[in-house]
Short mmCIF file of C-alpha atoms and ligand atoms in Angstrom, two decimals:
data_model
loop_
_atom_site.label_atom_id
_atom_site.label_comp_id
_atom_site.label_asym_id
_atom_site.label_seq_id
_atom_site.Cartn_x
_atom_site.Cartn_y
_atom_site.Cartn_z
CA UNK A 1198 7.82 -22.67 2.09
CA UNK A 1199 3.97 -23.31 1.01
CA UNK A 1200 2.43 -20.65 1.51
CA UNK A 1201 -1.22 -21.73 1.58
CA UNK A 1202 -2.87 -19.84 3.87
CA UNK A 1203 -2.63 -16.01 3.55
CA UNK A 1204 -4.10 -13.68 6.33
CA UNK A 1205 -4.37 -10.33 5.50
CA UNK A 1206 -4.46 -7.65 8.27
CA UNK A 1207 -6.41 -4.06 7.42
CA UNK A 1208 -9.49 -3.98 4.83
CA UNK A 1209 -9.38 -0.61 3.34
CA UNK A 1210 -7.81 0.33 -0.23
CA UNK A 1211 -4.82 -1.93 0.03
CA UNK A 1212 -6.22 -4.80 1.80
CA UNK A 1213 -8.84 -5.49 -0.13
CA UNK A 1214 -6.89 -5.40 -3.17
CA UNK A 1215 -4.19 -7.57 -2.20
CA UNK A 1216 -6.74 -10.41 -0.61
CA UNK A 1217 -8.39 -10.27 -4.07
CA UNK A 1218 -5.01 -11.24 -5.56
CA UNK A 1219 -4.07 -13.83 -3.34
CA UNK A 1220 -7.51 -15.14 -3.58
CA UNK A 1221 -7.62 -14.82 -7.36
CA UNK A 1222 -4.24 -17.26 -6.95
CA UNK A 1223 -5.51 -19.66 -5.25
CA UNK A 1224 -4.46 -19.01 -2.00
CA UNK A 1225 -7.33 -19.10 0.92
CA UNK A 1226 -7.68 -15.96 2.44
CA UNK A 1227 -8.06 -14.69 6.14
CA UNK A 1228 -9.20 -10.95 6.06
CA UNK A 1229 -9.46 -9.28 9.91
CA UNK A 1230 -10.26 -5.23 10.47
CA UNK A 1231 -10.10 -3.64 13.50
CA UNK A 1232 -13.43 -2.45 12.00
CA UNK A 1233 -16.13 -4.87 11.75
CA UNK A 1234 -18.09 -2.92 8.95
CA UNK A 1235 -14.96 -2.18 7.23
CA UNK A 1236 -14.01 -5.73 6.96
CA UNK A 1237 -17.80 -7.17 5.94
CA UNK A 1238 -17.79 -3.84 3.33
CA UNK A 1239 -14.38 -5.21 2.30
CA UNK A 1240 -15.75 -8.90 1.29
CA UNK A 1241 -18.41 -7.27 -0.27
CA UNK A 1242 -16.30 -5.57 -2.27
CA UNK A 1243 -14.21 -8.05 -3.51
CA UNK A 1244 -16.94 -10.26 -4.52
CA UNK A 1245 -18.64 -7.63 -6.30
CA UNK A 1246 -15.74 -6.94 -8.17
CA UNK A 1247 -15.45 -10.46 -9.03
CA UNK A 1248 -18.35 -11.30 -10.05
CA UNK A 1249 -18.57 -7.78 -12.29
CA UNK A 1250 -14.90 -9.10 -13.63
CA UNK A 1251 -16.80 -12.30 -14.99
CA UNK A 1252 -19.90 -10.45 -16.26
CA UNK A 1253 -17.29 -8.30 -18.85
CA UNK A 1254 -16.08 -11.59 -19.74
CA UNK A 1255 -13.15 -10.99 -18.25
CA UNK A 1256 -12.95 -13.52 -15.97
CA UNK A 1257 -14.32 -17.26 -16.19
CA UNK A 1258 -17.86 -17.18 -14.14
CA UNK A 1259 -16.11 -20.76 -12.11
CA UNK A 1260 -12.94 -18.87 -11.30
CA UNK A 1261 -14.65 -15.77 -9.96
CA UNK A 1262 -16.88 -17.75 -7.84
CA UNK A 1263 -13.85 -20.08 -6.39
CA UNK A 1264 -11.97 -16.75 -5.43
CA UNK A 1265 -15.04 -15.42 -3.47
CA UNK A 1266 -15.35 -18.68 -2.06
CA UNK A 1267 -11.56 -18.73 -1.09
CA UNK A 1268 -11.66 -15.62 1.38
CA UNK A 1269 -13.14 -15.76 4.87
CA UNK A 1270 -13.50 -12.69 7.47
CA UNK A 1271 -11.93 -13.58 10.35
CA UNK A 1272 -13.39 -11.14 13.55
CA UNK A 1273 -10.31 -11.35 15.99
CA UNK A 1274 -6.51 -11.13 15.46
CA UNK A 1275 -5.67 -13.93 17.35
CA UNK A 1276 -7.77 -16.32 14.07
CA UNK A 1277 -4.34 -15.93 12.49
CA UNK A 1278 -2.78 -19.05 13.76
CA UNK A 1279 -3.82 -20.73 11.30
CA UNK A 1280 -2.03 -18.54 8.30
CA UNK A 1281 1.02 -19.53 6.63
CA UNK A 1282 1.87 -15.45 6.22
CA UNK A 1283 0.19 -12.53 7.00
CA UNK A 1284 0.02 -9.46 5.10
CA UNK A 1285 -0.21 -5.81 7.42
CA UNK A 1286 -1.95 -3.22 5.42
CA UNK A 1287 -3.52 -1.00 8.18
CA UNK A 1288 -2.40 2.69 8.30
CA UNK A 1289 0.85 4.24 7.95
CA UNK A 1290 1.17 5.03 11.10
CA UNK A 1291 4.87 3.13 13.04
CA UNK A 1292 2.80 2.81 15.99
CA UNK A 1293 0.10 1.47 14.63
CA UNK A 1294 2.23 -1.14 12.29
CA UNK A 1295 4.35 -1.77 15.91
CA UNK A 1296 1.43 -2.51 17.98
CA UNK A 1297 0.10 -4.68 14.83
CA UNK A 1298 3.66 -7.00 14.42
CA UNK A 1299 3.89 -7.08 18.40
CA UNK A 1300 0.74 -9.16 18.24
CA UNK A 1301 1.37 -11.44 15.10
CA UNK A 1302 3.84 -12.17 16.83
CA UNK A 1303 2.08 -14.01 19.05
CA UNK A 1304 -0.60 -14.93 17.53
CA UNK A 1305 0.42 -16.09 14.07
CA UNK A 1306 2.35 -20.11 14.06
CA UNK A 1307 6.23 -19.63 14.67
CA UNK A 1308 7.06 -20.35 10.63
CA UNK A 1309 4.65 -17.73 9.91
CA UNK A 1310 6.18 -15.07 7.56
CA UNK A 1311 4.53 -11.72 8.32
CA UNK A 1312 5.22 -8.97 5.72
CA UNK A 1313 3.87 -5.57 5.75
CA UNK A 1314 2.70 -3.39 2.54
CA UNK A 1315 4.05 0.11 4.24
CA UNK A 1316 4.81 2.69 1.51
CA UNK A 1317 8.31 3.35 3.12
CA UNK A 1318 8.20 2.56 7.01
CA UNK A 1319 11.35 1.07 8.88
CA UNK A 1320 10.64 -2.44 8.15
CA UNK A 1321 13.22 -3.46 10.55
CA UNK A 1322 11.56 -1.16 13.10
CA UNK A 1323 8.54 -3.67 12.81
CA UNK A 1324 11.11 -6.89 12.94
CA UNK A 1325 12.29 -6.09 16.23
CA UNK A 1326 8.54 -6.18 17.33
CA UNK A 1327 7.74 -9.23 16.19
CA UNK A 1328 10.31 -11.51 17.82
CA UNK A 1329 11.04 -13.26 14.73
CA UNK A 1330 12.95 -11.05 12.40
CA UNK A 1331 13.92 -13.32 10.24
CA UNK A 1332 10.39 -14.27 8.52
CA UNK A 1333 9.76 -10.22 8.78
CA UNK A 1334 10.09 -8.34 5.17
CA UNK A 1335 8.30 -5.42 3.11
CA UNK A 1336 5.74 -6.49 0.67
CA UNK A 1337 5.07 -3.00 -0.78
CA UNK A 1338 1.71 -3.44 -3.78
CA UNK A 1339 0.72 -0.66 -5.46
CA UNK A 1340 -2.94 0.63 -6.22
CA UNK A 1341 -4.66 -0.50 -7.51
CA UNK A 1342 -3.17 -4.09 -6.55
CA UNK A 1343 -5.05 -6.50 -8.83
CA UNK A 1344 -4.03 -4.35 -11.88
CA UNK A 1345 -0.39 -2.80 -10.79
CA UNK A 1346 2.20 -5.35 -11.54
CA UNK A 1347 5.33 -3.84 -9.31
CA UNK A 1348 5.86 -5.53 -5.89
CA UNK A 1349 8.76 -3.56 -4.18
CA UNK A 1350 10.02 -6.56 -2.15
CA UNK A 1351 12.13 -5.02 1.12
CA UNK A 1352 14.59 -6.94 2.75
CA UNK A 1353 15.21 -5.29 6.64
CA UNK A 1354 18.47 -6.05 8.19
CA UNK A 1355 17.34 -9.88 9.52
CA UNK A 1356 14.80 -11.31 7.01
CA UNK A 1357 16.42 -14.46 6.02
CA UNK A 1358 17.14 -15.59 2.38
CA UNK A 1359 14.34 -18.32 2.96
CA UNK A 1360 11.80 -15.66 3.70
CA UNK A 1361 13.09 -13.57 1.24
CA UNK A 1362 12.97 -16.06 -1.44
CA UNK A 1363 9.55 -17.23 -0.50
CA UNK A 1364 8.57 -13.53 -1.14
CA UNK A 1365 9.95 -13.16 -4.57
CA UNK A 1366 8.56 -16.33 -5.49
CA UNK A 1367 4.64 -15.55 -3.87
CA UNK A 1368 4.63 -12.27 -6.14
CA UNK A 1369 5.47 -14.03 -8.91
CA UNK A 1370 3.28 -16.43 -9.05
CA UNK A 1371 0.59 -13.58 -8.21
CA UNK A 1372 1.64 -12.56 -11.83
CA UNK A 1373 3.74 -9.34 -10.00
CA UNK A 1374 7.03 -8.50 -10.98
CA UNK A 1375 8.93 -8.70 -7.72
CA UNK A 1376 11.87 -5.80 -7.38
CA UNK A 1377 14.33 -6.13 -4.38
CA UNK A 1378 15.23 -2.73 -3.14
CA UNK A 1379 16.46 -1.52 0.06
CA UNK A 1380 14.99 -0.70 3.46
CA UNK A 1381 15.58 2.93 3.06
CA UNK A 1382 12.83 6.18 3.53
CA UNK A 1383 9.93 5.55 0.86
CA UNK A 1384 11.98 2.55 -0.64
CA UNK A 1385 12.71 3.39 -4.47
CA UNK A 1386 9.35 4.46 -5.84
CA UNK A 1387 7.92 6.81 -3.43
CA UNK A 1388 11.49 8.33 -3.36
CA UNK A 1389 11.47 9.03 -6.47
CA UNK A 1390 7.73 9.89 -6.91
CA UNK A 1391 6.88 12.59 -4.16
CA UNK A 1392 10.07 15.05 -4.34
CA UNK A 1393 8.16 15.03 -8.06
CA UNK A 1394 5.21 15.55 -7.04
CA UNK A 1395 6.15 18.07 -4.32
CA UNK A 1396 8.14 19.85 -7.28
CA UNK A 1397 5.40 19.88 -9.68
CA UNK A 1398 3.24 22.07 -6.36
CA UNK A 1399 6.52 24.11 -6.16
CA UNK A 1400 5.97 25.01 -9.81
CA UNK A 1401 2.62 25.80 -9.30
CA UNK A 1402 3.46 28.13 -6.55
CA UNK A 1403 5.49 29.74 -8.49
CA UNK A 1404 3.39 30.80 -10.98
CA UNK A 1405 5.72 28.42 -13.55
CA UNK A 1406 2.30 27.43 -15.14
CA UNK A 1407 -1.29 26.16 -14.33
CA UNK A 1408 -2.28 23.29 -12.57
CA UNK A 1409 -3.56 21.59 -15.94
CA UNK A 1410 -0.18 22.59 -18.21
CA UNK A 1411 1.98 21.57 -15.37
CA UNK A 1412 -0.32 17.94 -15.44
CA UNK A 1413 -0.50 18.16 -19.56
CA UNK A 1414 3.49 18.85 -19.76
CA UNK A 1415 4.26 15.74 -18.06
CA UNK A 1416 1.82 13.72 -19.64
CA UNK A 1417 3.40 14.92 -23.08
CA UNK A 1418 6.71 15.77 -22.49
CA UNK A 1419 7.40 12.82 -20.20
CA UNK A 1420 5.24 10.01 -21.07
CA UNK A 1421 3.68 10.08 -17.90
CA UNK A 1422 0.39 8.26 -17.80
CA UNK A 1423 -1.00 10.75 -15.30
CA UNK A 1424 0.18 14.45 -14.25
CA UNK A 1425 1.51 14.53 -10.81
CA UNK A 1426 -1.17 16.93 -9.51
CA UNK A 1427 -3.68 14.83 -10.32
CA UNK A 1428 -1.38 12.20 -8.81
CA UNK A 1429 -1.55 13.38 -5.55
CA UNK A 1430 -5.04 14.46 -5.72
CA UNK A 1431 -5.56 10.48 -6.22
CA UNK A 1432 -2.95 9.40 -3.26
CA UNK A 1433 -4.92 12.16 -1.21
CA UNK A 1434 -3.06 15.47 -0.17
CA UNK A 1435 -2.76 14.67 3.25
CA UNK A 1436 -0.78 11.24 2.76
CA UNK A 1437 1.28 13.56 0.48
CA UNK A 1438 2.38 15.93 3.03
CA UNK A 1439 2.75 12.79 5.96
CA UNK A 1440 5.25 11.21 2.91
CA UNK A 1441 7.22 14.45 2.41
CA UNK A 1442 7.82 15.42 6.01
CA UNK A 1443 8.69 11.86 6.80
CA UNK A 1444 11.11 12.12 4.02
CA UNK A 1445 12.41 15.60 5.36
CA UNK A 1446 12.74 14.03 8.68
CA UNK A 1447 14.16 10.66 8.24
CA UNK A 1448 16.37 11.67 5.39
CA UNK A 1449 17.85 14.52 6.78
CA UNK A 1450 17.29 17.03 4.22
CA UNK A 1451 15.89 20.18 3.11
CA UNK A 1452 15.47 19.18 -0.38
CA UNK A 1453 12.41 17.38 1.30
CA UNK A 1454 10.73 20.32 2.80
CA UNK A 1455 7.15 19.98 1.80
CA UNK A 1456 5.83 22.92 -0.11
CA UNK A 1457 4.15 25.77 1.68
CA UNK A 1458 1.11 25.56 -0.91
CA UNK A 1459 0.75 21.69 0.03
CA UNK A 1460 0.40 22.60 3.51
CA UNK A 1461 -2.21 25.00 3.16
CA UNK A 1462 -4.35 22.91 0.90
CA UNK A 1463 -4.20 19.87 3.86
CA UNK A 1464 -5.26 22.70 6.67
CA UNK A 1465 -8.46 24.04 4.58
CA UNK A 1466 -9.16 20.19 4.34
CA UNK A 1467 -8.62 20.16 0.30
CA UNK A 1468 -7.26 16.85 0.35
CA UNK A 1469 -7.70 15.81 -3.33
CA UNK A 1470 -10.03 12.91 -4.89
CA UNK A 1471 -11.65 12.27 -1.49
CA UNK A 1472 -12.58 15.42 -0.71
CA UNK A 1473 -14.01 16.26 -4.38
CA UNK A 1474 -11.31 18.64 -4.32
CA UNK A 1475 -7.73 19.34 -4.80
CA UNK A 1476 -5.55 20.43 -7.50
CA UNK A 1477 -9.04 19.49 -9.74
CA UNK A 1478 -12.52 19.17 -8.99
CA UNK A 1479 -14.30 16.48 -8.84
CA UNK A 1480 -17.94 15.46 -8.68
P1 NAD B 915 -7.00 2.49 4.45
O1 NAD B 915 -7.13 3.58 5.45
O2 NAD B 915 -7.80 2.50 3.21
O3 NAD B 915 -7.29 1.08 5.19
C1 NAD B 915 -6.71 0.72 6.42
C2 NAD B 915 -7.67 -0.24 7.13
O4 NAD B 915 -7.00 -0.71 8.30
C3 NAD B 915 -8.96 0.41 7.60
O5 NAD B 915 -10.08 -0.36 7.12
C4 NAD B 915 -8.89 0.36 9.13
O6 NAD B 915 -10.15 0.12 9.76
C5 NAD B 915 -7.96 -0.81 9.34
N1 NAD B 915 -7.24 -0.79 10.62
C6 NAD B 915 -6.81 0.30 11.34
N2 NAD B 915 -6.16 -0.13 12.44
C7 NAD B 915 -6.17 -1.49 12.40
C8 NAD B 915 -5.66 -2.49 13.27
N3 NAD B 915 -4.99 -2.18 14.38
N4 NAD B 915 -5.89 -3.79 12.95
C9 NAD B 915 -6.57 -4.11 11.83
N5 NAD B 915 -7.09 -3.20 10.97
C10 NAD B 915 -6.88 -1.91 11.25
O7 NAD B 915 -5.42 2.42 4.13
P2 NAD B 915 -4.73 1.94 2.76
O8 NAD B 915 -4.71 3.07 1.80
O9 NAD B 915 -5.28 0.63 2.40
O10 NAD B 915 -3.22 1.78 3.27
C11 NAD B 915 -2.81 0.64 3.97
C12 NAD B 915 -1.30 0.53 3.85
O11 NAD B 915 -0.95 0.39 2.47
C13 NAD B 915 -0.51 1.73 4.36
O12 NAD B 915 0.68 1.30 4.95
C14 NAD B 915 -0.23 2.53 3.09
O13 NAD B 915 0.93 3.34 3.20
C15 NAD B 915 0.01 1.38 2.12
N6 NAD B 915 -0.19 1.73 0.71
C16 NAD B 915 -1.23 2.50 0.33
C17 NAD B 915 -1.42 2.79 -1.03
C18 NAD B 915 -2.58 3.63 -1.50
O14 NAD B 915 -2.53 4.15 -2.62
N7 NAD B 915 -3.65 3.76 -0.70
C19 NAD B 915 -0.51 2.29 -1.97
C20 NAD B 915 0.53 1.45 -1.55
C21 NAD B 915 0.69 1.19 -0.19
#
């Protein structure tokens, strides 16, 4: 299926990112927020990145300007229609996402494929919403989108090979490398990621070492790129804890259990990178 016409639902982090992408590929863009400001900040955005892209030299001047001129803001839902697929990246919240498909489904054309870029939500939860499960599927980007190159792509128990194929082939020619895995809690890299992360808080709990060793360890013992306490400061502490105790609960097990020390941080409202504070400081 051509897929042309790309709407993308949600403005913040994510959505931004990914309508960058798409319009970096040539695709023309619908962006909608449920937030006016959020959305006109979000164009904003994009284009300055853009044009800042082309001013390193790191983009050509005529393809920066062609992306920028390739996304539109759209200021109601129901502007979808005209979208070949639409990509969800509002809040991970299932009621939110449910209340979100429910209405692509009616507003977006019946071949529409509508994917969603949830970090581990019940993708078929949002099929049965959308009274067309078989163009539904997971579209999970990572963040930063125009410079991470995994696309976990999640089949849920409907999507059809068509839709699943169109998928695999969009991220690839977004320069992604697609990765099938399966509609299960966090999908495979937030499954593996935060029980990490919530053992590397554990650790510093325990006294096992500081919160810079237990960061500088995995950096040189493990090759990591980044410690994981400066990981979640990034992700934020309280989409940490929402991650873990989804895990706990959907997954059935203790070996979840978010960390007392996590908790506490997220009450005082030490959330990490947005709050200038976490496991670091930051000014
Ligand atoms: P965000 O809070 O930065 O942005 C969400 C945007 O959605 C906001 O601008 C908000 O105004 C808008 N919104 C809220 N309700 C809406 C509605 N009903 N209709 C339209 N817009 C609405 O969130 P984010 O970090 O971009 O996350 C979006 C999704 O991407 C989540 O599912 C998240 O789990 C996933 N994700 C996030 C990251 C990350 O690192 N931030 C990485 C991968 C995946």
């Amino acid at each position: 299926m051509n897929l042309n016409c790309i709407a993308v639902i949600g403005a913040g982090t994510m959505g931004r990112g990914i309508a960058q992408v798409l319009a970096q590929a040539s695709r023309e863009v619908l962006l909608y927020d449920a937030d006016p400001c959020a959305r006109e900040q979000g164009l904003a955005s994009i284009a300055a990145r853009l044009r800042q892209q082309a001013a390193k030299g790191r983009l050509e001047p005529a393809a920066s300007e062609a992306a920028i001129a390739a996304l539109r803001g759209i200021d109601q839902l129901a502007a979808v229609g005209t979208a070949d697929m639409v990509v969800e990246a509002v809040p991970e919240r299932l009621d939110l996402k449910l209340a979100v498909f429910a209405q692509l489904g009616q507003f977006a054309k019946s071949e529409a494929i509508l994917a969603s870029n949830t970090s581990g939500l019940d993708i078929d939860a949002l099929a049965a919403e959308s009274g067309r499960s078989d163009k539904v599927i997971g579209m999970h980007f990572f963040n930063p989108p125009p410079t991470m190159p995994l696309v976990e792509v999640v089949r849920a128990t409907a999507t059809s090979d068509e839709t699943f194929a169109s998928v695999m082939a969009l991220a690839q020619d977004l320069g992604k490398t697609p990765v099938a895995v399966a509609n299960s809690p966090g999908f495979a890299v937030n499954r593996v990621l935060f029980p990490m992360i919530n053992e590397a808080i554990y650790a510093l709990a325990e006294g096992v070492a500081s919160a810079e060793d237990i960061d500088r360890v995995m950096v040189l013992g493990a090759s990591h790129p980044i410690g994981p306490l400066a990981l979640a400061d990034y992700v934020g502490l309280d989409v940490t804890l929402d991650i873990l105790e989804s895990f706990a609960q959907r997954l059935d097990s203790s070996k979840y259990r978010p960390c007392p020390l996590l908790r506490e941080m997220v009450a005082q409202g030490t959330l990490g990178r947005k709050t200038g504070r976490g496991f670091f400081s930051y000014s």
